[in-house]
Coordinates of C-alpha atoms in Angstrom, one line a residue:
M18 CA 0.1 0.1 -0.3
E19 CA 3.0 2.2 0.8
R20 CA 4.3 1.5 -2.6
A21 CA 1.2 2.6 -4.1
R22 CA 1.0 5.9 -2.2
A23 CA 4.1 6.5 -3.7
E24 CA 3.3 6.2 -7.1
H25 CA 0.2 8.2 -7.1
A26 CA 2.1 10.8 -5.2
R27 CA 5.0 10.6 -8.3
H28 CA 1.8 11.0 -10.7
L29 CA 0.3 13.5 -8.9
A30 CA 3.4 15.9 -8.5
R31 CA 4.0 15.1 -12.5
R32 CA 0.8 16.2 -13.6
P33 CA 1.1 20.0 -14.6
L34 CA 4.2 18.8 -16.6
V35 CA 1.3 16.2 -18.2
T36 CA 0.0 17.9 -21.9
L37 CA -2.3 16.4 -24.4
L38 CA 0.4 17.1 -27.6
T39 CA -1.3 17.5 -30.8
A40 CA 0.3 18.6 -34.0
A41 CA -0.8 22.5 -32.8
A42 CA 0.9 21.8 -29.6
L43 CA 3.7 20.1 -30.6
A44 CA 5.2 23.5 -33.4
A45 CA 4.2 25.5 -30.1
S46 CA 6.4 23.9 -28.0
G47 CA 8.8 24.4 -30.6
L48 CA 9.5 20.5 -31.6
T49 CA 10.0 20.0 -35.2
A50 CA 7.4 18.2 -36.9
L51 CA 8.1 15.0 -39.0
T52 CA 8.5 15.4 -42.0
S53 CA 6.5 13.6 -45.0
A54 CA 9.3 11.4 -45.8
A55 CA 10.3 10.8 -42.1
R56 CA 6.5 9.8 -41.8
A57 CA 6.8 7.4 -44.6
A58 CA 9.7 5.4 -42.7
D59 CA 7.4 5.7 -39.4
A60 CA 4.8 3.2 -38.8
D61 CA 2.3 2.0 -36.2
L62 CA 3.9 -0.3 -33.5
A63 CA 1.3 -0.9 -31.4
R64 CA -0.3 -4.6 -31.7
N65 CA -3.9 -4.6 -31.6
G66 CA -4.3 -1.2 -30.4
G67 CA -8.2 -1.3 -30.9
F68 CA -8.3 -4.8 -29.6
E69 CA -10.3 -6.1 -32.1
S70 CA -8.5 -9.1 -31.5
A71 CA -9.4 -9.3 -27.5
L72 CA -6.6 -8.9 -25.6
D73 CA -4.0 -10.4 -28.5
G74 CA -1.0 -8.8 -27.8
W75 CA -1.6 -7.6 -24.6
T76 CA -1.1 -8.8 -21.0
C77 CA -3.5 -7.9 -18.3
T78 CA -3.7 -8.4 -15.0
A79 CA -8.0 -7.4 -15.3
G80 CA -9.2 -6.9 -18.3
T81 CA -11.3 -8.1 -20.7
T82 CA -12.7 -6.8 -24.0
V83 CA -16.4 -5.2 -24.8
T84 CA -18.4 -4.1 -27.2
S85 CA -19.8 -1.3 -26.1
P86 CA -18.8 1.4 -25.3
V87 CA -15.7 1.8 -28.0
H88 CA -14.1 4.6 -29.4
S89 CA -14.0 3.0 -32.9
G90 CA -14.6 -0.2 -34.5
T91 CA -15.9 -2.7 -32.8
A92 CA -14.2 -3.2 -29.4
A93 CA -13.1 -1.6 -26.6
L94 CA -10.3 -2.3 -23.3
K95 CA -12.4 -2.7 -19.8
A96 CA -10.1 -3.0 -17.0
T97 CA -11.2 -2.9 -13.7
P98 CA -8.4 -1.8 -10.5
A99 CA -8.6 -3.7 -7.3
G100 CA -7.5 -2.7 -3.8
A101 CA -4.1 -4.0 -4.6
D102 CA -3.8 -3.9 -8.3
N103 CA -4.4 -1.2 -10.6
A104 CA -5.3 -3.2 -13.4
R105 CA -2.3 -3.3 -15.8
C106 CA -2.3 -3.8 -19.6
S107 CA 1.1 -3.4 -21.3
Q108 CA 2.9 -5.0 -24.2
T109 CA 6.3 -5.1 -25.4
V110 CA 7.4 -3.7 -28.7
S111 CA 10.4 -3.4 -30.7
V112 CA 11.8 -0.3 -31.8
E113 CA 14.7 1.3 -32.7
P114 CA 17.6 2.9 -30.7
D115 CA 17.9 7.0 -30.6
S116 CA 14.8 7.2 -32.5
Q117 CA 11.4 9.6 -31.8
Y118 CA 8.4 8.1 -30.8
T119 CA 4.4 9.5 -30.3
L120 CA 2.4 6.8 -27.9
S121 CA -1.2 7.9 -28.2
G122 CA -4.8 6.1 -26.9
Y123 CA -8.4 7.3 -26.1
V124 CA -9.8 6.2 -22.4
R125 CA -12.7 7.0 -20.4
G126 CA -13.1 6.8 -16.9
T127 CA -11.2 7.8 -13.4
Y128 CA -7.5 8.4 -13.1
V129 CA -6.5 6.2 -16.4
Y130 CA -2.8 6.4 -17.1
L131 CA -0.9 6.0 -20.7
G132 CA 2.9 4.7 -20.3
A133 CA 5.9 4.0 -21.9
S134 CA 8.8 2.1 -19.7
G135 CA 11.9 0.8 -20.5
T136 CA 12.8 3.6 -23.4
G137 CA 16.4 3.9 -21.9
T138 CA 16.2 8.1 -21.9
T139 CA 13.0 9.5 -19.3
D140 CA 10.0 7.0 -18.8
V141 CA 7.0 8.6 -19.8
S142 CA 3.1 8.6 -18.7
T143 CA 0.1 10.7 -19.1
W144 CA -3.4 10.9 -17.5
A145 CA -6.6 11.6 -17.4
Q146 CA -8.3 12.4 -14.0
S147 CA -11.9 12.5 -15.1
A148 CA -12.8 11.6 -18.3
P149 CA -16.5 10.5 -18.4
D150 CA -16.4 10.4 -22.3
W151 CA -13.4 9.4 -24.5
Q152 CA -10.6 11.5 -23.9
Q153 CA -7.0 10.8 -26.4
L154 CA -4.0 10.7 -24.3
T155 CA -0.7 11.7 -26.0
T156 CA 3.0 11.4 -25.2
T157 CA 5.9 11.6 -26.7
F158 CA 9.6 10.0 -26.1
R159 CA 12.7 8.9 -27.3
T160 CA 14.8 6.2 -26.7
G161 CA 18.3 5.0 -25.6
P162 CA 21.3 4.6 -28.0
S163 CA 21.3 1.0 -27.3
T164 CA 17.6 0.4 -26.7
S165 CA 15.7 -2.2 -29.0
K166 CA 12.5 -3.1 -26.4
V167 CA 10.1 -0.8 -25.0
T168 CA 6.8 -1.1 -22.7
I169 CA 3.9 0.6 -23.2
Y170 CA 0.8 0.5 -21.0
T171 CA -2.2 1.6 -19.7
H172 CA -4.1 1.5 -16.3
G173 CA -6.2 2.6 -13.6
W174 CA -5.6 3.5 -10.2
Y175 CA -6.8 0.6 -7.0
G176 CA -10.1 0.4 -6.1
T177 CA -11.6 3.9 -8.5
G178 CA -13.5 1.9 -10.4
A179 CA -13.2 0.5 -14.3
Y180 CA -11.7 1.8 -17.5
H181 CA -11.8 1.9 -20.9
A182 CA -9.2 2.3 -23.5
D183 CA -9.2 2.2 -27.1
D184 CA -7.1 3.1 -30.1
I185 CA -3.5 2.8 -28.6
S186 CA -1.3 3.4 -30.8
L187 CA 2.8 3.6 -31.0
I188 CA 4.1 5.8 -33.7
G189 CA 7.9 5.6 -34.9
P190 CA 10.3 3.7 -36.8
G191 CA 9.7 -0.2 -36.6
G192 CA 12.1 -2.3 -34.9
G193 CA 14.7 -3.3 -37.3
T194 CA 13.0 -6.5 -39.6
Q195 CA 12.0 -9.4 -37.2
Q196 CA 8.6 -10.3 -38.4
P197 CA 6.1 -13.0 -36.8
P198 CA 7.9 -16.5 -37.1
A199 CA 6.5 -19.3 -39.6
V200 CA 3.2 -21.0 -39.3
P201 CA 3.8 -24.5 -36.6
G202 CA 3.9 -27.6 -38.5
G203 CA 3.2 -30.8 -38.1
L204 CA 0.8 -30.4 -34.8
K205 CA -0.5 -34.0 -33.9
T206 CA -2.6 -35.8 -30.7
G207 CA -1.0 -37.3 -28.5
S208 CA -2.6 -39.3 -25.4
V209 CA -6.5 -38.6 -25.0
T210 CA -8.7 -39.3 -21.8
S211 CA -11.9 -38.8 -21.5
S212 CA -10.6 -34.8 -20.1
S213 CA -7.5 -34.2 -21.5
V214 CA -5.8 -34.2 -24.9
A215 CA -2.0 -34.4 -25.4
L216 CA -0.4 -32.2 -28.1
S217 CA 3.0 -31.9 -30.0
W218 CA 4.5 -30.3 -32.9
S219 CA 7.6 -29.0 -34.6
P220 CA 9.5 -26.1 -33.5
V221 CA 9.7 -22.8 -35.2
P222 CA 13.0 -21.1 -35.4
G223 CA 12.5 -17.5 -34.3
A224 CA 9.5 -18.3 -32.0
T225 CA 9.7 -17.6 -28.3
G226 CA 6.7 -19.4 -27.6
Y227 CA 3.6 -21.2 -29.3
A228 CA -0.1 -20.1 -28.4
V229 CA -2.7 -23.0 -28.5
Y230 CA -6.5 -22.7 -30.0
R231 CA -9.1 -25.2 -28.5
D232 CA -12.2 -25.1 -30.9
G233 CA -10.9 -21.7 -32.0
A234 CA -10.4 -20.0 -28.7
R235 CA -7.2 -19.5 -27.0
A236 CA -6.5 -22.1 -24.4
G237 CA -3.0 -20.7 -23.5
T238 CA 0.5 -20.2 -24.3
V239 CA 3.7 -22.7 -23.7
T240 CA 7.7 -22.3 -24.8
G241 CA 8.0 -25.6 -25.5
T242 CA 6.3 -28.0 -28.6
S243 CA 3.9 -29.8 -26.5
T244 CA 1.5 -29.7 -23.8
T245 CA -1.9 -31.5 -22.5
V246 CA -5.2 -29.4 -23.2
S247 CA -7.2 -30.6 -19.8
G248 CA -10.6 -29.8 -18.2
L249 CA -12.3 -31.7 -21.3
S250 CA -15.8 -33.0 -20.9
P251 CA -15.6 -37.0 -21.7
S252 CA -17.0 -38.3 -25.8
T253 CA -16.3 -34.9 -27.1
A254 CA -15.1 -33.8 -30.5
Y255 CA -12.5 -31.2 -30.3
S256 CA -10.3 -29.3 -32.9
F257 CA -7.2 -27.8 -31.8
Q258 CA -4.6 -25.4 -33.5
V259 CA -1.3 -23.5 -32.4
A260 CA 0.4 -20.4 -33.2
A261 CA 4.0 -19.7 -32.9
V262 CA 4.7 -15.9 -30.9
N263 CA 7.5 -13.9 -30.9
D264 CA 8.0 -10.0 -30.0
A265 CA 6.7 -9.3 -33.6
G266 CA 3.6 -10.8 -33.1
E267 CA 1.9 -14.0 -33.8
S268 CA 2.1 -16.2 -37.5
A269 CA -1.3 -17.9 -39.0
R270 CA -3.0 -20.6 -36.9
S271 CA -1.5 -24.5 -38.1
A272 CA -3.6 -26.9 -39.6
T273 CA -6.7 -27.9 -37.4
V274 CA -6.2 -31.2 -35.7
T275 CA -9.4 -32.9 -33.7
A276 CA -9.8 -35.3 -31.2
T277 CA -12.8 -37.0 -29.3
T278 CA -12.4 -37.5 -25.9
A279 CA -13.0 -41.0 -24.2
Q280 CA -15.8 -42.1 -22.5
R281 CA -15.7 -41.7 -18.6
P282 CA -14.5 -45.0 -17.3
D283 CA -16.6 -45.7 -13.9
D284 CA -15.5 -42.2 -14.0
G285 CA -12.2 -42.7 -12.0
G286 CA -14.3 -40.4 -9.2
G287 CA -17.1 -42.5 -8.0
S288 CA -19.7 -40.4 -10.1
A289 CA -20.9 -43.0 -12.0
D290 CA -23.4 -44.3 -9.7
L291 CA -24.3 -41.0 -8.9
P292 CA -27.7 -39.7 -10.5
A293 CA -27.7 -37.1 -12.8
H294 CA -28.3 -34.9 -10.6
A295 CA -28.0 -35.2 -6.7
L296 CA -28.4 -33.7 -3.6
V297 CA -25.6 -33.1 -1.0
G298 CA -26.1 -32.7 2.8
Y299 CA -23.4 -32.5 5.6
L300 CA -25.1 -34.4 8.2
H301 CA -24.2 -33.6 11.8
A302 CA -22.7 -36.6 13.2
S303 CA -20.5 -35.5 16.2
F304 CA -22.3 -32.5 17.3
A305 CA -26.1 -31.0 17.3
N306 CA -25.8 -27.1 17.6
G307 CA -29.1 -25.5 17.4
S308 CA -30.4 -27.1 15.0
G309 CA -30.8 -30.4 16.7
Y310 CA -29.8 -33.9 16.3
T311 CA -30.8 -36.4 13.0
R312 CA -30.5 -39.8 13.3
M313 CA -29.0 -41.7 10.4
A314 CA -31.9 -43.4 9.2
D315 CA -34.1 -40.4 9.5
V316 CA -32.6 -38.8 6.6
P317 CA -34.9 -38.4 3.4
D318 CA -33.9 -40.5 0.7
S319 CA -33.2 -37.5 -1.3
W320 CA -30.1 -37.2 0.0
D321 CA -27.6 -38.6 -2.5
V322 CA -24.3 -38.0 -0.4
I323 CA -24.6 -37.7 3.5
D324 CA -20.8 -36.3 5.0
L325 CA -20.8 -37.0 8.4
A326 CA -19.2 -33.1 10.1
F327 CA -16.9 -34.1 10.9
G328 CA -13.3 -35.7 11.4
E329 CA -11.2 -33.6 13.2
P330 CA -7.4 -33.7 14.3
T331 CA -5.8 -34.8 17.5
S332 CA -4.0 -31.2 17.3
V333 CA -3.1 -28.9 14.1
T334 CA -0.1 -30.3 12.7
S335 CA -0.4 -34.0 13.5
G336 CA -2.5 -35.5 10.8
D337 CA -4.0 -38.0 13.0
I338 CA -8.0 -37.6 12.4
R339 CA -10.5 -38.8 14.5
F340 CA -14.3 -38.6 14.1
E341 CA -16.3 -39.0 17.8
R342 CA -19.8 -39.4 17.9
C343 CA -22.4 -36.9 19.0
P344 CA -22.5 -37.6 23.0
V345 CA -25.9 -38.5 24.5
A346 CA -25.6 -35.6 27.1
E347 CA -25.8 -33.3 23.8
C348 CA -28.0 -35.3 21.7
P349 CA -30.1 -37.5 24.0
N350 CA -31.9 -39.1 20.6
V351 CA -28.3 -39.9 19.3
E352 CA -28.3 -43.8 17.8
S353 CA -25.8 -46.6 19.2
D354 CA -22.8 -47.5 17.2
A355 CA -24.4 -50.5 15.7
E356 CA -27.6 -48.8 15.0
F357 CA -25.8 -45.9 13.3
K358 CA -24.0 -48.4 11.0
A359 CA -26.5 -50.2 10.2
A360 CA -28.5 -47.4 8.7
I361 CA -25.4 -46.4 6.9
K362 CA -25.1 -50.0 5.0
A363 CA -29.1 -49.1 4.5
K364 CA -28.4 -46.1 3.2
Q365 CA -25.7 -47.5 0.4
A366 CA -27.8 -50.3 -0.1
A367 CA -30.1 -47.5 -1.6
G368 CA -27.7 -46.1 -4.1
K369 CA -26.5 -43.1 -1.5
K370 CA -22.9 -42.5 -1.0
V371 CA -21.5 -41.6 3.0
L372 CA -18.4 -40.0 3.4
I373 CA -16.5 -38.8 5.9
S374 CA -15.8 -34.9 6.5
I375 CA -12.0 -33.7 7.6
G376 CA -12.0 -30.6 8.9
G377 CA -14.8 -28.3 9.4
Q378 CA -14.7 -24.9 11.1
N379 CA -13.1 -26.0 13.7
G380 CA -11.2 -28.3 12.7
Q381 CA -8.0 -26.8 11.5
V382 CA -5.7 -29.6 9.6
Q383 CA -1.8 -28.6 8.2
L384 CA 0.0 -31.5 7.2
T385 CA 3.7 -30.0 7.2
T386 CA 5.3 -32.9 7.7
T387 CA 5.6 -36.9 5.6
A388 CA 4.7 -38.2 8.9
A389 CA 1.5 -36.3 9.6
R390 CA 0.6 -37.1 5.9
D391 CA 0.9 -40.8 6.5
K392 CA -0.5 -40.5 10.2
F393 CA -3.6 -38.9 8.1
V394 CA -3.9 -41.7 5.8
S395 CA -3.8 -44.5 8.0
S396 CA -6.2 -42.3 10.5
V397 CA -9.0 -41.4 7.9
S398 CA -8.5 -45.1 6.2
A399 CA -9.4 -46.3 10.1
I400 CA -12.8 -44.0 10.2
I401 CA -13.6 -45.2 7.0
D402 CA -13.0 -49.1 7.9
E403 CA -14.7 -48.8 11.0
Y404 CA -17.9 -47.3 9.6
G405 CA -18.0 -48.9 6.2
L406 CA -18.2 -45.5 3.8
D407 CA -17.6 -44.7 0.5
G408 CA -14.8 -42.1 0.6
L409 CA -13.6 -38.8 1.5
D410 CA -15.0 -34.9 1.9
I411 CA -12.2 -32.8 2.1
D412 CA -13.5 -29.3 4.3
F413 CA -10.6 -27.5 5.2
E414 CA -11.2 -24.4 6.4
G415 CA -9.9 -21.0 8.4
H416 CA -5.6 -22.1 8.1
S417 CA -5.4 -25.2 7.2
L418 CA -4.3 -24.4 3.6
S419 CA -1.8 -21.5 2.6
L420 CA 1.0 -21.1 0.6
N421 CA 4.0 -20.2 0.8
A422 CA 6.1 -16.9 -0.3
D423 CA 8.0 -18.9 -3.3
D424 CA 4.8 -21.1 -4.3
T425 CA 3.7 -19.1 -7.2
D426 CA 2.5 -21.9 -10.1
F427 CA -0.7 -23.3 -9.3
K428 CA 0.6 -26.4 -11.3
N429 CA 3.6 -27.2 -9.6
P430 CA 3.0 -26.7 -5.7
K431 CA 5.7 -26.9 -3.5
T432 CA 4.4 -25.8 -0.1
P433 CA 4.4 -28.8 2.0
V434 CA 0.6 -28.4 3.5
I435 CA -0.1 -28.5 0.2
V436 CA 1.7 -31.1 -1.4
N437 CA 1.5 -33.4 1.4
L438 CA -2.4 -33.2 1.6
I439 CA -2.3 -34.1 -2.0
S440 CA -0.1 -37.2 -1.5
A441 CA -2.4 -38.5 1.0
V442 CA -5.6 -38.5 -0.8
K443 CA -3.6 -39.8 -3.9
T444 CA -2.7 -42.6 -1.9
L445 CA -6.6 -43.0 -0.4
K446 CA -7.6 -43.4 -4.0
A447 CA -5.3 -45.7 -4.7
K448 CA -6.0 -47.4 -1.8
Y449 CA -10.0 -48.1 -2.2
G450 CA -9.8 -47.8 -6.2
D451 CA -12.3 -46.4 -8.8
G452 CA -15.0 -46.4 -6.6
F453 CA -13.6 -43.8 -3.7
V454 CA -16.2 -41.0 -3.8
L455 CA -13.6 -37.6 -2.9
T456 CA -15.5 -34.3 -2.7
M457 CA -14.4 -31.0 -1.5
A458 CA -16.0 -27.7 0.1
P459 CA -13.6 -24.8 -0.2
E460 CA -14.9 -21.8 0.6
T461 CA -14.9 -19.0 -2.3
F462 CA -11.4 -17.5 -0.8
F463 CA -9.3 -20.4 -1.6
V464 CA -10.8 -21.0 -5.2
Q465 CA -12.6 -17.9 -7.3
L466 CA -10.4 -15.6 -5.4
G467 CA -7.3 -17.0 -7.3
Y468 CA -8.7 -15.2 -10.6
Q469 CA -7.5 -12.1 -8.6
Y470 CA -5.0 -12.9 -5.6
Y471 CA -2.8 -16.1 -5.4
G472 CA -0.7 -16.5 -2.5
T473 CA 1.4 -13.6 -1.0
G474 CA 1.2 -12.0 -4.7
K475 CA 4.6 -11.1 -6.8
W476 CA 5.3 -7.6 -4.0
G477 CA 3.9 -9.8 -1.0
G478 CA 2.1 -8.9 1.4
Q479 CA -1.3 -10.8 -0.2
D480 CA -3.0 -13.1 2.4
P481 CA -0.8 -15.8 1.7
R482 CA -4.3 -18.2 2.0
A483 CA -6.0 -16.6 -1.6
G484 CA -6.7 -19.6 -4.3
A485 CA -4.5 -22.1 -1.7
Y486 CA -6.9 -24.9 -3.1
L487 CA -6.4 -24.1 -6.4
P488 CA -3.1 -26.8 -6.7
V489 CA -5.3 -29.4 -4.8
I490 CA -8.0 -29.0 -7.0
H491 CA -5.9 -29.1 -10.1
A492 CA -3.9 -32.1 -9.3
L493 CA -6.7 -34.6 -8.4
R494 CA -9.1 -33.0 -11.0
D495 CA -8.8 -36.9 -12.4
D496 CA -9.8 -38.7 -8.9
L497 CA -12.6 -35.7 -7.8
T498 CA -16.0 -36.9 -7.8
L499 CA -17.6 -33.5 -6.6
L500 CA -16.4 -29.9 -6.0
H501 CA -19.1 -27.8 -4.3
V502 CA -17.6 -24.7 -3.1
Q503 CA -19.3 -22.9 -0.4
D504 CA -21.2 -19.8 -1.6
Y505 CA -22.1 -18.5 1.4
N506 CA -20.0 -16.6 4.6
S507 CA -18.3 -14.8 1.7
G508 CA -16.8 -11.5 1.2
P509 CA -17.9 -9.8 -2.7
I510 CA -15.7 -11.9 -5.4
M511 CA -14.3 -10.7 -8.6
G512 CA -16.4 -13.2 -11.4
L513 CA -15.2 -13.3 -15.0
D514 CA -17.1 -10.3 -15.9
N515 CA -14.3 -8.3 -13.6
Q516 CA -17.4 -7.3 -11.3
Y517 CA -17.9 -8.2 -7.5
H518 CA -20.4 -10.1 -7.2
S519 CA -22.0 -10.3 -3.0
M520 CA -24.0 -12.9 -1.4
G521 CA -27.9 -12.7 -1.2
G522 CA -29.5 -13.9 -4.6
A523 CA -29.0 -16.0 -7.8
D524 CA -26.2 -13.4 -9.0
F525 CA -23.6 -15.0 -6.7
H526 CA -24.1 -18.4 -7.4
I527 CA -24.4 -18.1 -11.7
A528 CA -21.2 -16.2 -11.2
M529 CA -19.0 -18.1 -9.1
T530 CA -20.0 -21.4 -10.6
D531 CA -19.7 -20.1 -14.5
M532 CA -16.1 -19.5 -13.3
L533 CA -15.7 -23.3 -12.1
L534 CA -16.9 -24.2 -15.5
T535 CA -15.0 -21.9 -17.3
G536 CA -12.2 -21.8 -16.1
F537 CA -10.0 -18.6 -15.1
P538 CA -6.4 -17.1 -15.0
V539 CA -4.9 -16.9 -12.0
A540 CA -4.2 -14.0 -10.6
G541 CA -4.9 -12.5 -13.8
D542 CA -2.3 -14.1 -16.1
A543 CA -3.6 -15.1 -18.9
N544 CA -0.9 -17.4 -19.5
N545 CA -1.6 -19.3 -16.2
V546 CA -5.1 -20.5 -16.7
F547 CA -6.9 -22.8 -14.2
P548 CA -9.0 -25.3 -16.7
P549 CA -12.2 -25.6 -16.2
L550 CA -13.9 -28.8 -14.4
R551 CA -16.7 -31.0 -15.7
P552 CA -20.2 -30.0 -15.2
D553 CA -21.0 -33.3 -13.3
Q554 CA -17.7 -32.7 -11.1
V555 CA -19.7 -29.3 -9.8
A556 CA -21.9 -29.0 -7.3
I557 CA -23.5 -25.4 -5.9
G558 CA -23.0 -24.9 -2.1
M559 CA -25.7 -22.7 -0.3
P560 CA -27.2 -22.3 3.4
A561 CA -30.2 -24.8 4.0
S562 CA -31.8 -22.0 6.3
T563 CA -31.0 -18.3 7.6
Q564 CA -29.7 -19.7 10.9
A565 CA -27.1 -22.4 8.9
G566 CA -25.2 -19.1 7.3
N567 CA -25.1 -16.2 6.2
G568 CA -25.5 -15.9 2.4
H569 CA -28.7 -17.9 2.7
V570 CA -31.3 -17.6 -0.7
S571 CA -34.9 -18.2 -1.2
S572 CA -35.9 -21.2 -3.3
A573 CA -36.8 -18.7 -6.0
E574 CA -33.5 -17.3 -6.3
V575 CA -31.9 -21.2 -6.0
N576 CA -34.4 -22.1 -9.6
K577 CA -32.9 -18.9 -11.2
A578 CA -29.4 -19.9 -10.6
L579 CA -30.2 -23.2 -11.8
N580 CA -32.3 -22.1 -15.0
C581 CA -28.7 -19.8 -15.9
L582 CA -26.7 -22.6 -15.4
T583 CA -28.4 -25.0 -16.9
R584 CA -30.8 -23.7 -19.5
K585 CA -29.4 -19.8 -20.1
T586 CA -32.6 -18.3 -18.9
D587 CA -33.2 -16.1 -15.5
C588 CA -29.3 -14.7 -16.0
G589 CA -30.0 -11.5 -14.7
S590 CA -27.0 -9.0 -15.9
Y591 CA -24.6 -11.5 -15.8
A592 CA -23.8 -13.2 -19.0
T593 CA -22.3 -17.2 -18.7
H594 CA -19.7 -18.6 -20.5
G595 CA -22.0 -21.5 -21.4
T596 CA -25.0 -23.8 -21.2
W597 CA -24.1 -27.1 -18.4
P598 CA -27.6 -29.3 -18.5
D599 CA -25.1 -31.9 -17.0
L600 CA -24.3 -29.6 -13.8
R601 CA -24.8 -32.5 -11.0
G602 CA -26.4 -30.6 -8.4
L603 CA -26.7 -29.0 -5.1
M604 CA -25.0 -29.3 -1.6
T605 CA -26.4 -27.7 1.2
W606 CA -25.0 -27.0 5.0
S607 CA -26.5 -28.6 6.3
I608 CA -29.2 -31.5 6.5
N609 CA -30.1 -30.7 10.4
W610 CA -30.4 -27.4 9.5
D611 CA -32.9 -28.5 6.2
R612 CA -35.0 -30.6 8.8
Y613 CA -34.9 -27.2 11.0
S614 CA -36.6 -25.7 8.3
N615 CA -39.4 -28.2 7.2
W616 CA -36.9 -29.5 4.4
E617 CA -37.3 -26.4 2.0
F618 CA -34.3 -27.0 0.7
Q619 CA -34.9 -30.3 0.0
K620 CA -38.5 -30.1 -1.2
N621 CA -37.2 -27.6 -3.6
F622 CA -34.7 -29.9 -5.3
D623 CA -37.0 -32.9 -5.4
A624 CA -39.5 -30.3 -7.3
Y625 CA -37.0 -28.5 -9.7
F626 CA -35.0 -32.1 -10.6
G627 CA -38.3 -34.4 -10.1

């Protein structure tokens, strides 16, 4: 924050010197006008300055393209600063040493900056304090004697609202004779699973990276000549292309190859045994609280997955998980162990899944060592075996998961509590086989917040828990039966529309679920995308009643969210990125609280999907 204030002060101090340079202003300032011959040698070096090709050529921390408002053409940039992010969009351009350049662009919004860095002389910027309509910003600079590249950028100011930019140009001599690379050849598919396709292609001289396209949309960029595109739906045909990239731009796309993903083999995550639309609920098996105790045998048949709340550790870092049933003093109507186990078997005979949920609000679990990891595996196995359970629900909350400062890549985590949890769950899956049911119930802070922030951030200072579930979900996505993020007890979260969404209506559930089913760049990095989950792996987590948690919504709002996501109706102001009739269903906290509220949540689910 102090760095942000210093930067703002520097810009403000510069303000009297900022001039919007028109041709007349150039003449008045004594600068020599460009001759016709000089102009002929100059070019517009900004790539995709009108944002007609989405964000191609630009790297943005929090930006997208919109069709209105625009200055010209059909698209413009819209970027939304946050409290710790100024929504910077930039691109690096090849230039000539010791040459004059003019940078200009049109902006709308409050505190919008346009500038150039790495000039080799004096870096420049200009700004609009308030531009309710399109306003042109222009500045000039001269490159240093050995400068071959500069970075041009636009950004807003921290927490001041969205800004727009369009028609950005950098006029001056082109940087050498470098051209975009040749089109890659030899694109072919490799291993194909139910959720991924491996690709490889021939190297292209002069390429610094490769852009991979799936069904015409950019799926990511890589530096090597192979990648695996994941997050795909089973039994689905996809087309792929690849383009080579260097500082001069992107080549045309390669010839198209196609691949059809495999059928889901018993799913690998246990969800093949679930109904097409499932109702998931937590059963207070070790405590009562204000909702009262509900016996296992009294859980209605509507509930397809029953999570026993909770297994908790003997200490935060022990990894030793214990499941203690509710004592008679707290739960006078509690059944005996024999009755409890018999009721579980009866539920399973009716096709239901019963899981042990680990963690919860009070059960902090930090697997900081391999010894704790191994104890976690053995102790969880003992619970599963004693009660004959179908699998595991990971409900790590609070400070159970966080990222070390040097852990910045969700695809390759190295923080012990993350790595050890992944290893422990994979060991359990290997022990119990394909029928093992694995679910997770993270809070939005640990998942969707990762769109803006991941761990401590590039400059430190962020909450290390931000996005900390993402490496766990990603590493276990092929084993994952259901992810049901807790869309409750949450602060405002930015969606893929770069707007903040708050609890209290269908909009929050729509935006948060759309992120899981569409995928999103982590911490705004377009080259580091969290791939989408399959719709059959996703359920929406909601409180069963107003007493159960903040963020309860009425049955009408529940149905609006389902209509939007599965039918693309009742979507309100948020535009989803797809329609997912195979969305698995709903999760609620909790079965006990729903019983307390006369089964309102369950009855609405039955009516909607019945």
